[in-house]
Short mmCIF file of C-alpha atoms in Angstrom, two decimals:
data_model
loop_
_atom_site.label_atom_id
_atom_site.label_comp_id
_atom_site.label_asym_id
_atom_site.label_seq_id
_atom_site.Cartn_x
_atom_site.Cartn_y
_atom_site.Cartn_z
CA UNK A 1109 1.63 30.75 -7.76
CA UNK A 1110 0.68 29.15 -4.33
CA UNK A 1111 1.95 26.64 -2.51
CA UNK A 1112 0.89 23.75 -4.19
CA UNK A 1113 1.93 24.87 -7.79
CA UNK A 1114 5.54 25.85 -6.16
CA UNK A 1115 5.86 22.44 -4.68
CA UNK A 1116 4.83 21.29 -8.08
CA UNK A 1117 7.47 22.79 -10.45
CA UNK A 1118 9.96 20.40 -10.87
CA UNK A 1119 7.76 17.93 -11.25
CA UNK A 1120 5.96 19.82 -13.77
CA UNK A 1121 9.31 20.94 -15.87
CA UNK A 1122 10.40 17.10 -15.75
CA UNK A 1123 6.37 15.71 -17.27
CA UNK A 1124 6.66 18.55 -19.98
CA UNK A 1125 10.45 17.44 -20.66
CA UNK A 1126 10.08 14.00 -21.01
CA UNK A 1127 6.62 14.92 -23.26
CA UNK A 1128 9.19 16.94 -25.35
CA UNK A 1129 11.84 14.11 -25.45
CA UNK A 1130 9.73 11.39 -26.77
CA UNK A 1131 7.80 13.90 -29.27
CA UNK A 1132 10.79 15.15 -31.07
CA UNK A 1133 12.06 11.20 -30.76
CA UNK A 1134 8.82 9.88 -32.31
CA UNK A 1135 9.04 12.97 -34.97
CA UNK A 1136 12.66 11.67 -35.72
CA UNK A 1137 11.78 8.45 -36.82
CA UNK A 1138 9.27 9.46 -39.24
CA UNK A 1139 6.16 9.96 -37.63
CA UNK A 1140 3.96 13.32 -38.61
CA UNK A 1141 4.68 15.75 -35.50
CA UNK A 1142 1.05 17.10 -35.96
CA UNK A 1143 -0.56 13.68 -35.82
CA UNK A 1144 -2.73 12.88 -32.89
CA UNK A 1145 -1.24 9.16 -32.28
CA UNK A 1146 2.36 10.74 -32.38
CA UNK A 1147 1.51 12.78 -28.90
CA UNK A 1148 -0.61 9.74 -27.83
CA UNK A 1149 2.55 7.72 -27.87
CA UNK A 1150 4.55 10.86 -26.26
CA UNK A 1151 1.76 10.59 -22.96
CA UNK A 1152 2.09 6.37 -23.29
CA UNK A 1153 5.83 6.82 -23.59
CA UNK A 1154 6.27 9.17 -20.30
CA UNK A 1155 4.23 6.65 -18.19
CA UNK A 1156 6.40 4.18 -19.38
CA UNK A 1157 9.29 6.25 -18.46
CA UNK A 1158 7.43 6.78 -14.47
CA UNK A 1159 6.99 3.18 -14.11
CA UNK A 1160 10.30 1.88 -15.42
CA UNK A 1161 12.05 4.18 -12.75
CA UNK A 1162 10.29 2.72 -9.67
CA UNK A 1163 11.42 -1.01 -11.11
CA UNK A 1164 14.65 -0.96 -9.31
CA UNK A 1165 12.49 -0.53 -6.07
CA UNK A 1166 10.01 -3.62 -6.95
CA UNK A 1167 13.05 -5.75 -7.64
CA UNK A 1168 14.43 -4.95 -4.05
CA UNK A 1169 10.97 -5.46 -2.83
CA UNK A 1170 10.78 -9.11 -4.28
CA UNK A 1171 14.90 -9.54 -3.26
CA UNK A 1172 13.67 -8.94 0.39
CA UNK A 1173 10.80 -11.17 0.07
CA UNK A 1174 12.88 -13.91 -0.96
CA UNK A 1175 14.67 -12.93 2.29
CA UNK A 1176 11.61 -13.92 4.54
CA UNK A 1177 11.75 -17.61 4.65
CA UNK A 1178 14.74 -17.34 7.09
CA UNK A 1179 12.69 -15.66 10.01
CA UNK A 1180 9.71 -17.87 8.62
CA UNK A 1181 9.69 -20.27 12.17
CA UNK A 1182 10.10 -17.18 14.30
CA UNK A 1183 6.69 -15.51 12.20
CA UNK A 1184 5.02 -18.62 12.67
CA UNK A 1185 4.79 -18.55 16.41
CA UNK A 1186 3.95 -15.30 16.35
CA UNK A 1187 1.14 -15.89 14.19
CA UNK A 1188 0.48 -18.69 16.62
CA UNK A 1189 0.30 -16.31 19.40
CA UNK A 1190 -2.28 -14.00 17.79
CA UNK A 1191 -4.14 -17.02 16.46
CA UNK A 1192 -8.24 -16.15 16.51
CA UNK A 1193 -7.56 -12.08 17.75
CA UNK A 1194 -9.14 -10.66 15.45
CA UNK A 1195 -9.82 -7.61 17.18
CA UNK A 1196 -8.04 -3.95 15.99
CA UNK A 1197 -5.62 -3.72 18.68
CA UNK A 1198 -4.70 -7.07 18.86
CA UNK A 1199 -3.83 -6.84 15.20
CA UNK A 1200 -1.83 -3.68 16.04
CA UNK A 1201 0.27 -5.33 18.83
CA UNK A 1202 1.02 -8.58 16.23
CA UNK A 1203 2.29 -5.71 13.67
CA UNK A 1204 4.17 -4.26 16.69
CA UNK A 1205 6.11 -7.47 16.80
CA UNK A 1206 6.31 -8.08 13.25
CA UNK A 1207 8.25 -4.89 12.57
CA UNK A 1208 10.62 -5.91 15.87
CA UNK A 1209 11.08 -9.02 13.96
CA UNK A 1210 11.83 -7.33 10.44
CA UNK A 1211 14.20 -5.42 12.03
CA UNK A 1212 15.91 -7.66 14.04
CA UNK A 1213 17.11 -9.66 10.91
CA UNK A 1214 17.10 -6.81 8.64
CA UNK A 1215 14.90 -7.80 5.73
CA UNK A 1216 11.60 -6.09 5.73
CA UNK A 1217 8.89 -6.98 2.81
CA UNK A 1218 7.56 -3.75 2.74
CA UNK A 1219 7.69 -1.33 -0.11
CA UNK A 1220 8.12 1.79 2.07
CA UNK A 1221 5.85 4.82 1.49
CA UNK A 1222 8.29 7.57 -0.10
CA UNK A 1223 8.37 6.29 -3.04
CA UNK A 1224 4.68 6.15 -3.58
CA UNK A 1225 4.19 9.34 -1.61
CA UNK A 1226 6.48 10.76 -4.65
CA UNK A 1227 4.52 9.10 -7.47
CA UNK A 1228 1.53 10.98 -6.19
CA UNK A 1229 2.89 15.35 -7.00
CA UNK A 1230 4.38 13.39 -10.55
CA UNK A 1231 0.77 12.52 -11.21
CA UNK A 1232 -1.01 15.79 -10.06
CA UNK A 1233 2.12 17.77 -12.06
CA UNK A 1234 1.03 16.07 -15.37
CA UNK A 1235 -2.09 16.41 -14.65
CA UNK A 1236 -1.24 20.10 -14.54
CA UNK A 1237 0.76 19.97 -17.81
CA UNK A 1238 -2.02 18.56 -19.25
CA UNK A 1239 -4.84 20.61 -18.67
CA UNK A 1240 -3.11 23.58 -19.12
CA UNK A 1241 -2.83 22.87 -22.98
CA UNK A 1242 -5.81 24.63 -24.02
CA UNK A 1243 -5.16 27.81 -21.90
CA UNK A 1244 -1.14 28.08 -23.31
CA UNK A 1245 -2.88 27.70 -26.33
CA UNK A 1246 -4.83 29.99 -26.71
CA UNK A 1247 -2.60 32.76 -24.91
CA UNK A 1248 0.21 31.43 -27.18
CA UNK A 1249 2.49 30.57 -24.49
CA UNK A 1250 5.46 28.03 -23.95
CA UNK A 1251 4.27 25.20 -20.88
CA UNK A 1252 7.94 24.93 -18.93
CA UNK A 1253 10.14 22.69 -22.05
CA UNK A 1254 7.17 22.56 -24.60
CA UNK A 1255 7.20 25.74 -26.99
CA UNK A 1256 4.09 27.90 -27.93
CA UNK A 1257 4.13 26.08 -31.72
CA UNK A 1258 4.47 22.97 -30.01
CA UNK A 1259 1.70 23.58 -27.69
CA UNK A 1260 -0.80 24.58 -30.38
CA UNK A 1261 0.19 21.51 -32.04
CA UNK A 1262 -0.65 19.41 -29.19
CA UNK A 1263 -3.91 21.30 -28.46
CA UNK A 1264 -5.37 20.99 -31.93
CA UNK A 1265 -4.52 16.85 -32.11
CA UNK A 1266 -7.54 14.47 -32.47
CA UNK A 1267 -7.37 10.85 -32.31
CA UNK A 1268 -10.39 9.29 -34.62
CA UNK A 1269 -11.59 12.91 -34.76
CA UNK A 1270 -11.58 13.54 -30.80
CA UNK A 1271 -9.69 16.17 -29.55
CA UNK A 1272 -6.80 15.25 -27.06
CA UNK A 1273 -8.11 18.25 -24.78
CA UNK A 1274 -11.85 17.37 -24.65
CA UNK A 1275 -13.37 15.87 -21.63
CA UNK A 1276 -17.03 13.47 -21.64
CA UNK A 1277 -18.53 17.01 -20.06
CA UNK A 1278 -16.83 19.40 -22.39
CA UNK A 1279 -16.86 17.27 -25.91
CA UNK A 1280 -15.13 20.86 -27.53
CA UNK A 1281 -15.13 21.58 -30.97
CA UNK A 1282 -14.23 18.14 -32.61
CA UNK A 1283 -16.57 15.13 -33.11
CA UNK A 1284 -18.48 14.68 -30.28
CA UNK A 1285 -19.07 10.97 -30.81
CA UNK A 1286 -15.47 10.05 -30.71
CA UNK A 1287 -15.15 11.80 -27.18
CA UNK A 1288 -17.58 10.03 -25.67
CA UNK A 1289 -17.15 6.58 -26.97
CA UNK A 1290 -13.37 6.86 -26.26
CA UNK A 1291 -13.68 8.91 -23.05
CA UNK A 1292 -15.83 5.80 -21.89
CA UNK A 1293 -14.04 2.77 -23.04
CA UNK A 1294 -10.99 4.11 -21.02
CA UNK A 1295 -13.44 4.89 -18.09
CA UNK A 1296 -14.57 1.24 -18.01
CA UNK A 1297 -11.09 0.33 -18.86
CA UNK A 1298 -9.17 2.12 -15.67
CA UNK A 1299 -11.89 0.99 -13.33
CA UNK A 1300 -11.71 -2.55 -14.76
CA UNK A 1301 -7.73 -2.70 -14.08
CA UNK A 1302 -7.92 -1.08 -11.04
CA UNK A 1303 -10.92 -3.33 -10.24
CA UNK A 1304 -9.14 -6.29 -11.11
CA UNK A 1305 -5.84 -5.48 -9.65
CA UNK A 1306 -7.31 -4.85 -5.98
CA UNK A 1307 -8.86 -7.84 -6.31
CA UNK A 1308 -6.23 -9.53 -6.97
CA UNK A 1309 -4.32 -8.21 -4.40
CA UNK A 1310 -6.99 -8.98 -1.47
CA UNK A 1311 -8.19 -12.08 -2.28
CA UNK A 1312 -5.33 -14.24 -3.60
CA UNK A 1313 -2.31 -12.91 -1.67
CA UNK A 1314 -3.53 -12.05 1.40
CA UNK A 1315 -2.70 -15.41 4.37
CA UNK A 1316 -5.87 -16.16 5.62
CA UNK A 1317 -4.89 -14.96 8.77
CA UNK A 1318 -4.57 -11.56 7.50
CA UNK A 1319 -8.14 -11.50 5.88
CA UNK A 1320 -9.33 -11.47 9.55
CA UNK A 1321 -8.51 -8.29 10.12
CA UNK A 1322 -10.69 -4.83 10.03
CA UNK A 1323 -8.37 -3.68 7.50
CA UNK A 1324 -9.64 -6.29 5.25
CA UNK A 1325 -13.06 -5.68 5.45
CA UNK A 1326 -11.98 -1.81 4.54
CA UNK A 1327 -10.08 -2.70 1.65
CA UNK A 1328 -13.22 -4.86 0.32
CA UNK A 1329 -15.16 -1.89 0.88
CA UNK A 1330 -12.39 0.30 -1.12
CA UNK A 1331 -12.82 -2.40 -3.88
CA UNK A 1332 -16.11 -1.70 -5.20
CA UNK A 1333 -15.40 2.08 -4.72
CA UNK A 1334 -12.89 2.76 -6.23
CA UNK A 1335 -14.32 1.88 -10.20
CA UNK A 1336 -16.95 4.51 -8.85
CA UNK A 1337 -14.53 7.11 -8.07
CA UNK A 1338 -13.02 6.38 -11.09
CA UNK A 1339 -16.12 6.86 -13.07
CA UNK A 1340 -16.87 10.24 -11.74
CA UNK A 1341 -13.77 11.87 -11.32
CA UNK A 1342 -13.11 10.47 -15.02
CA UNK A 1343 -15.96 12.31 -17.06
CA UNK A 1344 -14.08 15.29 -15.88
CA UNK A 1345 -10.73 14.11 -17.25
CA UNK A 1346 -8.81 15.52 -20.39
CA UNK A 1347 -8.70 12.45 -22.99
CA UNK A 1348 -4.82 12.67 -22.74
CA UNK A 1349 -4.97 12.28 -18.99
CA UNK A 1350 -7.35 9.64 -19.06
CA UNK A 1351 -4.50 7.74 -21.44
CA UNK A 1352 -1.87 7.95 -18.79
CA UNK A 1353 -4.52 6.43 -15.93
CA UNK A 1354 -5.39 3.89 -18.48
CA UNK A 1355 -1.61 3.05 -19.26
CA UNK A 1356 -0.19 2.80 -15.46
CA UNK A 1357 -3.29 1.00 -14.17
CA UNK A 1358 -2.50 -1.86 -17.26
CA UNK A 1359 0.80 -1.85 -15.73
CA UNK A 1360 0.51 -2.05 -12.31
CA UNK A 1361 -1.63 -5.15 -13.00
CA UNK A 1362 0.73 -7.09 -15.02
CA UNK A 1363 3.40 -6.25 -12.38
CA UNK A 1364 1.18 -7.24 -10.12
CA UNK A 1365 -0.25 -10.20 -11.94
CA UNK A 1366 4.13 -11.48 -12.28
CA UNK A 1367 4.87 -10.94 -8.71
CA UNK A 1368 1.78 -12.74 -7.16
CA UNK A 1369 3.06 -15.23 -9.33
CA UNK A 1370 6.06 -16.16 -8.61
CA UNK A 1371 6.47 -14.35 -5.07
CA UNK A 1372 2.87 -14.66 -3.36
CA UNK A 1373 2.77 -14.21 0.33
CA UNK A 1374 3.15 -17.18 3.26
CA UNK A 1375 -0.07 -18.65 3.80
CA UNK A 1376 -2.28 -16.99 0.50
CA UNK A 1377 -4.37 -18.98 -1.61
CA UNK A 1378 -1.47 -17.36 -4.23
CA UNK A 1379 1.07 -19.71 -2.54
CA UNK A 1380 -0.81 -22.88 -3.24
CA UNK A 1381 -1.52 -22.56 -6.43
CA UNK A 1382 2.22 -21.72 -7.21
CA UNK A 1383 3.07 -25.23 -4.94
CA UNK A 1384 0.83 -26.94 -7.32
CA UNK A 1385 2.49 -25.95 -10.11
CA UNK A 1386 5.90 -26.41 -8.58
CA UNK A 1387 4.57 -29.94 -7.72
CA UNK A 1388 3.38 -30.67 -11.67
CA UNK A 1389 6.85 -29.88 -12.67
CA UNK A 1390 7.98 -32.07 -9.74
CA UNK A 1391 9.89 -29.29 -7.50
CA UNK A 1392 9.83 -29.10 -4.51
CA UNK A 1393 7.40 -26.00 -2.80
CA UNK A 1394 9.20 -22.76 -2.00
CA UNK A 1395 11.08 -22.39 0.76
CA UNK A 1396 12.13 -26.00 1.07
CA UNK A 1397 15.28 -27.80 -0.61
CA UNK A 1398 14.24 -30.47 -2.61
CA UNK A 1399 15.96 -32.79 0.20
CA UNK A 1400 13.34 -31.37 2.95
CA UNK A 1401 10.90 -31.90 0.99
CA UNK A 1402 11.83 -35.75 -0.01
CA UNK A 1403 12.18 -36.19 3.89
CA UNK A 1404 8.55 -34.83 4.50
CA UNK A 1405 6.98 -36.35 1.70
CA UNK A 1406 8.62 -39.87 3.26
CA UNK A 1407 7.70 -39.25 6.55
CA UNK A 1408 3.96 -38.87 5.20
CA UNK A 1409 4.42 -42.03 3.27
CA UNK A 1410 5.40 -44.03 6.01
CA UNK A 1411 2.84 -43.20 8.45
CA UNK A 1412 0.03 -43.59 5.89
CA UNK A 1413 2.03 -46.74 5.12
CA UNK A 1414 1.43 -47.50 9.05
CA UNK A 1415 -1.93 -47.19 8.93
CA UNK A 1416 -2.83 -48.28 12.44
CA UNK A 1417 -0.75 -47.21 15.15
CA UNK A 1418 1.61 -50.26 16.38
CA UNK A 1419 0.43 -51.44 19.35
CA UNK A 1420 2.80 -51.61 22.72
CA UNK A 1421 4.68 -54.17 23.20
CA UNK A 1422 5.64 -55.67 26.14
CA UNK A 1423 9.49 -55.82 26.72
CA UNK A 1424 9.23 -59.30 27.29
CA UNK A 1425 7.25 -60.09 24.14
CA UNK A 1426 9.28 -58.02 22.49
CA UNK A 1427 12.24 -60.61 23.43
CA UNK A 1428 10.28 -63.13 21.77
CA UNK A 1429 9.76 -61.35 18.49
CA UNK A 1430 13.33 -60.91 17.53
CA UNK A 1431 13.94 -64.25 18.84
CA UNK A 1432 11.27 -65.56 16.40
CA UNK A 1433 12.32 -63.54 13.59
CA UNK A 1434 15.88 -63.95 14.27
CA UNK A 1435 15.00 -67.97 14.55
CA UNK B 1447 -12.13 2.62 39.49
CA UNK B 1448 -13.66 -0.68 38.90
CA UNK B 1449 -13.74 -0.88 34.56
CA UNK B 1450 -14.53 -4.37 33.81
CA UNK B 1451 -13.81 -2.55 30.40
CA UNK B 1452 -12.63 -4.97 27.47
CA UNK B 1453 -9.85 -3.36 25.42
CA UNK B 1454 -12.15 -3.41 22.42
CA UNK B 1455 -14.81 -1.13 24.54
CA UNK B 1456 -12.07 1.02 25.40
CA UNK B 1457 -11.03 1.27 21.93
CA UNK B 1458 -14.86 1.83 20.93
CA UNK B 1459 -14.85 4.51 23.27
CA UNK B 1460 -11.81 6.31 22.20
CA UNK B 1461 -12.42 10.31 21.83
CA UNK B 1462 -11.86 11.53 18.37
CA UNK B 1463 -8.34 13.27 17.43
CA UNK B 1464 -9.54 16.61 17.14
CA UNK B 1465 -7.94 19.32 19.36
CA UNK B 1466 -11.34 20.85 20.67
CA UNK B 1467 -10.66 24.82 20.46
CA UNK B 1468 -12.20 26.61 23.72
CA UNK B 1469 -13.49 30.30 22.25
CA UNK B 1470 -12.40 32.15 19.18
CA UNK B 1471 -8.47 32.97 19.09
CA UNK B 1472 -7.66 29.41 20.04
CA UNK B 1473 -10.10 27.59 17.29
CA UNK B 1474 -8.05 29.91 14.89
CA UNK B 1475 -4.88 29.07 16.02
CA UNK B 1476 -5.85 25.39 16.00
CA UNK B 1477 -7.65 25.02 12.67
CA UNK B 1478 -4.45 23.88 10.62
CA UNK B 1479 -3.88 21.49 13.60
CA UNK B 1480 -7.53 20.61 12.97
CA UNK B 1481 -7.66 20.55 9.21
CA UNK B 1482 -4.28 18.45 9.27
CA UNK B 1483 -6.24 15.76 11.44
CA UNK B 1484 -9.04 15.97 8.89
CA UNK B 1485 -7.22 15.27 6.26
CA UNK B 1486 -4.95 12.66 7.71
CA UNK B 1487 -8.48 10.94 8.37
CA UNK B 1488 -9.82 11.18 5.02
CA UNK B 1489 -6.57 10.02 3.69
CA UNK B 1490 -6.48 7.10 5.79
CA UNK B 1491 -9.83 5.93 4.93
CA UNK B 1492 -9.45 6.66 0.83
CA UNK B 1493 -6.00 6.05 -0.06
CA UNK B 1494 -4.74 4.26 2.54
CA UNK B 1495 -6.47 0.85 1.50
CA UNK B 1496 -5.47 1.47 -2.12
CA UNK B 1497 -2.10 0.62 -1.23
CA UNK B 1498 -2.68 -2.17 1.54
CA UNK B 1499 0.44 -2.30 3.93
CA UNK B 1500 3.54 -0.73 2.28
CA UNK B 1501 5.20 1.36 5.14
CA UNK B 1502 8.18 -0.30 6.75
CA UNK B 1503 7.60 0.90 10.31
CA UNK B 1504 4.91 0.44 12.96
CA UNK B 1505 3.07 2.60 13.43
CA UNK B 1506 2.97 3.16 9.84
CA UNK B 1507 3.62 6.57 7.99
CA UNK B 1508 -0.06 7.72 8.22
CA UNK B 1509 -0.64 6.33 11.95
CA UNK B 1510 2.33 8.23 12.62
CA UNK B 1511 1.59 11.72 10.86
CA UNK B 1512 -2.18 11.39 12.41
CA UNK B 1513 -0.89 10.97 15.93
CA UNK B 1514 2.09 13.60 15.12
CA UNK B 1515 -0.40 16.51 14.46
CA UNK B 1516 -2.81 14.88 17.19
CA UNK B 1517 0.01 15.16 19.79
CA UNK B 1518 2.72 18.69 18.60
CA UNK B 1519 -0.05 20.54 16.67
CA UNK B 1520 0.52 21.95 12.98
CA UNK B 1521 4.09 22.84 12.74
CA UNK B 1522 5.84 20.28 14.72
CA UNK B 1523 3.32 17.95 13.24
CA UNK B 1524 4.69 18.79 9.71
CA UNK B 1525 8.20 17.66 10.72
CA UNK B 1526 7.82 14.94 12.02
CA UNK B 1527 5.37 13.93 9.45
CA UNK B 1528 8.22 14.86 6.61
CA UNK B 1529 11.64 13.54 8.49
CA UNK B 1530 9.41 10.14 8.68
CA UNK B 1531 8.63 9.77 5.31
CA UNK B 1532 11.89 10.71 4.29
CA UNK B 1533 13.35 7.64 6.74
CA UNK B 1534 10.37 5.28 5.03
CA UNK B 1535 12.64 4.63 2.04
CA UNK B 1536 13.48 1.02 0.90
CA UNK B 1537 16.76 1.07 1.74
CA UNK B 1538 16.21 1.82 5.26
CA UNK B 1539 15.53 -1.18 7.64
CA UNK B 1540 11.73 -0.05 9.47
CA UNK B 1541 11.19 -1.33 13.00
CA UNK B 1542 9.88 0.22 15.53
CA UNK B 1543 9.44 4.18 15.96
CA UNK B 1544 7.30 5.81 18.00
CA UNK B 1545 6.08 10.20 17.79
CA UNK B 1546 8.33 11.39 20.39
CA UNK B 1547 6.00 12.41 23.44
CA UNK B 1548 5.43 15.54 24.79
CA UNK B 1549 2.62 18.33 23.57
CA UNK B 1550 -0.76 16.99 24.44
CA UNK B 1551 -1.61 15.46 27.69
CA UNK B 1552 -3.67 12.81 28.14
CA UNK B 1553 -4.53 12.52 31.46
CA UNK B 1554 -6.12 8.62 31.42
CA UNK B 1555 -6.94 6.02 29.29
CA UNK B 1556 -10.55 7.22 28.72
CA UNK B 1557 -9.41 10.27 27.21
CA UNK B 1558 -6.59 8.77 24.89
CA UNK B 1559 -7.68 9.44 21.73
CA UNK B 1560 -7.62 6.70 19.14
CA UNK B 1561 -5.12 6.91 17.24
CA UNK B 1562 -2.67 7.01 20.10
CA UNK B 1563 -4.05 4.02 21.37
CA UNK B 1564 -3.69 2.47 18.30
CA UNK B 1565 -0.30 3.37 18.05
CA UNK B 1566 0.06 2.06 21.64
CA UNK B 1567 -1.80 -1.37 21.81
CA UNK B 1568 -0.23 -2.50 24.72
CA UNK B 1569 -1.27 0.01 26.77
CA UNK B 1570 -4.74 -1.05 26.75
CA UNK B 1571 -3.92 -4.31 27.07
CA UNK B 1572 -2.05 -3.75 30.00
CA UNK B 1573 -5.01 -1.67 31.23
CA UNK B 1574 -7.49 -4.35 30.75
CA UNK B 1575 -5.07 -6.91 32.78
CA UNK B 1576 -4.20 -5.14 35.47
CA UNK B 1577 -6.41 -2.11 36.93
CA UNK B 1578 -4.83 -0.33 39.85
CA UNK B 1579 -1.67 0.38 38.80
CA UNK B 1580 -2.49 1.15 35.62
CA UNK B 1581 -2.54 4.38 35.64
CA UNK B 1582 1.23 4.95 36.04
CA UNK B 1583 1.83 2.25 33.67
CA UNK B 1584 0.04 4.33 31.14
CA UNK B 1585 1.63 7.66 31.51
CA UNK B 1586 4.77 5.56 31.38
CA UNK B 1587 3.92 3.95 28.30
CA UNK B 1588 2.83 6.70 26.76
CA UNK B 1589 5.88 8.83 27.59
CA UNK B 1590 8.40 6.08 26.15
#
């Protein structure tokens, strides 16, 4: 065991465990243990189970989001400040101050890295699991929770005649066809979410100011690599791994796709659209009470109202106004 | 010292991160430093953008780790590296947090790698502003 596989081990004994879990769950309502779809559902159930624990984290996220429209005047002038740098280090000192600012009123939008750092040994442990199937197979061996009969079990299940354990490369004993055409569709599918997802993220809730920066221009770069990364690293994937990608990347776009939604960033083309729709159902936009709002909208009334601009009056014409009107 | 430099050519000009070994025993003894920085840099060009901005500090996590290794080498590097991702959690309120100083010098600007530059914008804005004194300014920046 090196390194690596010693850092992995709980994280390997916790995929194979939950695998277990939902098999012997899925078995106890009926379905054939042996069946193909039954350990499908296992590998769809345990990246449900990854995703629903980092939920409590997005929810904070979104509560300290919400939190940003107090420091909103205070962000403004900073943004003023930096208005037109668009150079690295001038991006670097506005983050600088950003983070002082976070800080200073304690609310910070940010995600934080840990927790994605720890999402990353969970997905090279199952990955682990997983391609270790075949080998504990055929050395009869127990994989951490899962026992040797369980193993075989899992090793020799097909879905529409492809075995879980085959990659695009390596089609294996079972029907050939079915690897392919399924190794593929979830090849186009993974890229496609992940595709779709970036994309989402860059273009519509990004401020404008923001999509000045060099990072910008990286992450459009990252964009239309990634589906090719995808593509290649996926022909070498296990079918059953290839299901969990599939699975988290659907998920990460629909969480995605609700929180642009309803909490898209200051200034992103995300923000008007959810204004518009705030304005169809005749609410005010976010971050105003409907009072603020009425006052603006009057204010805009009135001088488009105006028109022209009065012209100066004199004081002592000004006598003879009221004195006419008054008259 | 007349550098009518703009911070962006200084920036341009930045040495890489890389802690150049001088003969055999010391390229040994600096390759995890070096393969550290490698993959710090390969991380921060692949992954990195995947994510966009998550990290609740400035520098962020991976800004931090790169300069880290840059600065205290392999094993100090590590530490620091872990005890700041262990702080980057989202109960914890980010701000402002700099690699301590110490390990590498950098005697001026011009041979400031990037990274630490990066980390330290305001030094070569300073720089840029005001020339003579600069050079105290730096060190003192760069110590903080």
């Amino acid at each position: 065991m090196n390194f690596f596989d010693i850092i992995l081990f709980p994280f390997r004994w916790i995929v194979s465990a939950v695998l277990w879990v939902f098999h012997e769950l899925f078995t106890a309502i009926g379905l054939d243990p042996a069946w193909g779809f039954t350990w499908v559902l296992s590998i769809v159930g345990l990246t449900l189970v990854m995703r629903t624990l980092t939920i409590p984290l997005f929810l904070k996220q979104i509560k300290s989001m919400r939190g940003m429209q107090e420091l909103q005047p205070e962000m403004a002038k900073l943004q003023a400040k930096y208005k037109g740098k668009k150079d690295q280090l001038s991006r670097q000192a506005m983050a600088e101050e950003q983070m002082a600012l976070y800080k200073e009123h304690g609310s910070n939008p940010f995600a934080a890295c840990l927790p994605i750092i720890v999402q990353m040994p969970i997905f090279f442990a199952l990955f682990q699991v997983l391609r270790s199937v075949p080998k504990a197979a055929e050395n009869n061996e127990s994989i951490h929770v899962l026992a040797p009969n369980l193993v075989h079990q899992f090793n020799d299940s097909t879905i529409f005649g492809a075995p879980l354990f085959s990659t695009l490369m390596e089609p294996g004993s079972g029907n050939h066809a079915a690897t392919i055409t399924l190794a593929l569709i979830m090849i186009v599918a993974m890229s496609a979410t992940q595709f779709i997802t970036q994309r989402q993220l860059t273009a519509r809730n990004m401020s404008d100011s923001a999509k000045e920066s060099p990072m910008y221009r990286q992450q459009q770069m990252m964009l239309y690599l990634f589906p090719l990364i995808f593509a290649i690293g996926g022909i070498n994937f296990p079918l059953g791994v290839l299901i969990y990608w599939t699975v988290s990347n659907l998920w990460s776009m629909g969480q995605q796709w609700w929180v642009i939604r309803n909490n898209p960033t200051k200034g992103s083309q995300a923000e008007r659209e959810l204004n518009e729709r705030r304005a169809a159902k005749g609410l005010p936009p976010v971050g105003m009470t409907k009072q603020q709002h009425e006052e603006k909208l009057a204010e805009q009334r009135e001088r488009a109202a105006a028109g022209q601009r009065q012209q100066p009056v004199s004081k002592k014409r000004q006598r003879q106004q009221t004195k006419k009107n008054n008259g | 010292m007349t550098s009518p430099l703009t911070p962006e050519q200084i920036l341009a000009r930045a040495p890489h991160e890389y802690n150049v070994p001088r003969g055999v025993v010391q390229a040994v003894l600096r390759a995890p430093q070096n393969l550290c920085i490698a993959l710090l840099k390969l991380y921060r060009t692949i992954v990195s953008p995947l994510y966009g901005d998550v990290c609740r500090y400035f520098p962020s996590c991976s800004a931090y780790a790169l300069e880290a290794f840059t600065r205290h080498g392999a094993v100090r590097g590590l530490g620091l590296t872990v005890s700041r991702l262990l702080r980057c959690h989202p109960w914890a309120a980010g701000g402002i947090d700099r690699v301590p100083s110490g390990g590498r010098e950098f005697v001026s600007l011009a041979d400031t790698p990037k990274i630490v530059l990066l980390n330290h914008p305001n030094l070569v804005r300073d720089h840029a502003h005001d020339c003579p004194a600069r050079h105290h300014a730096a060190q003192g920046a760069n110590a903080r």
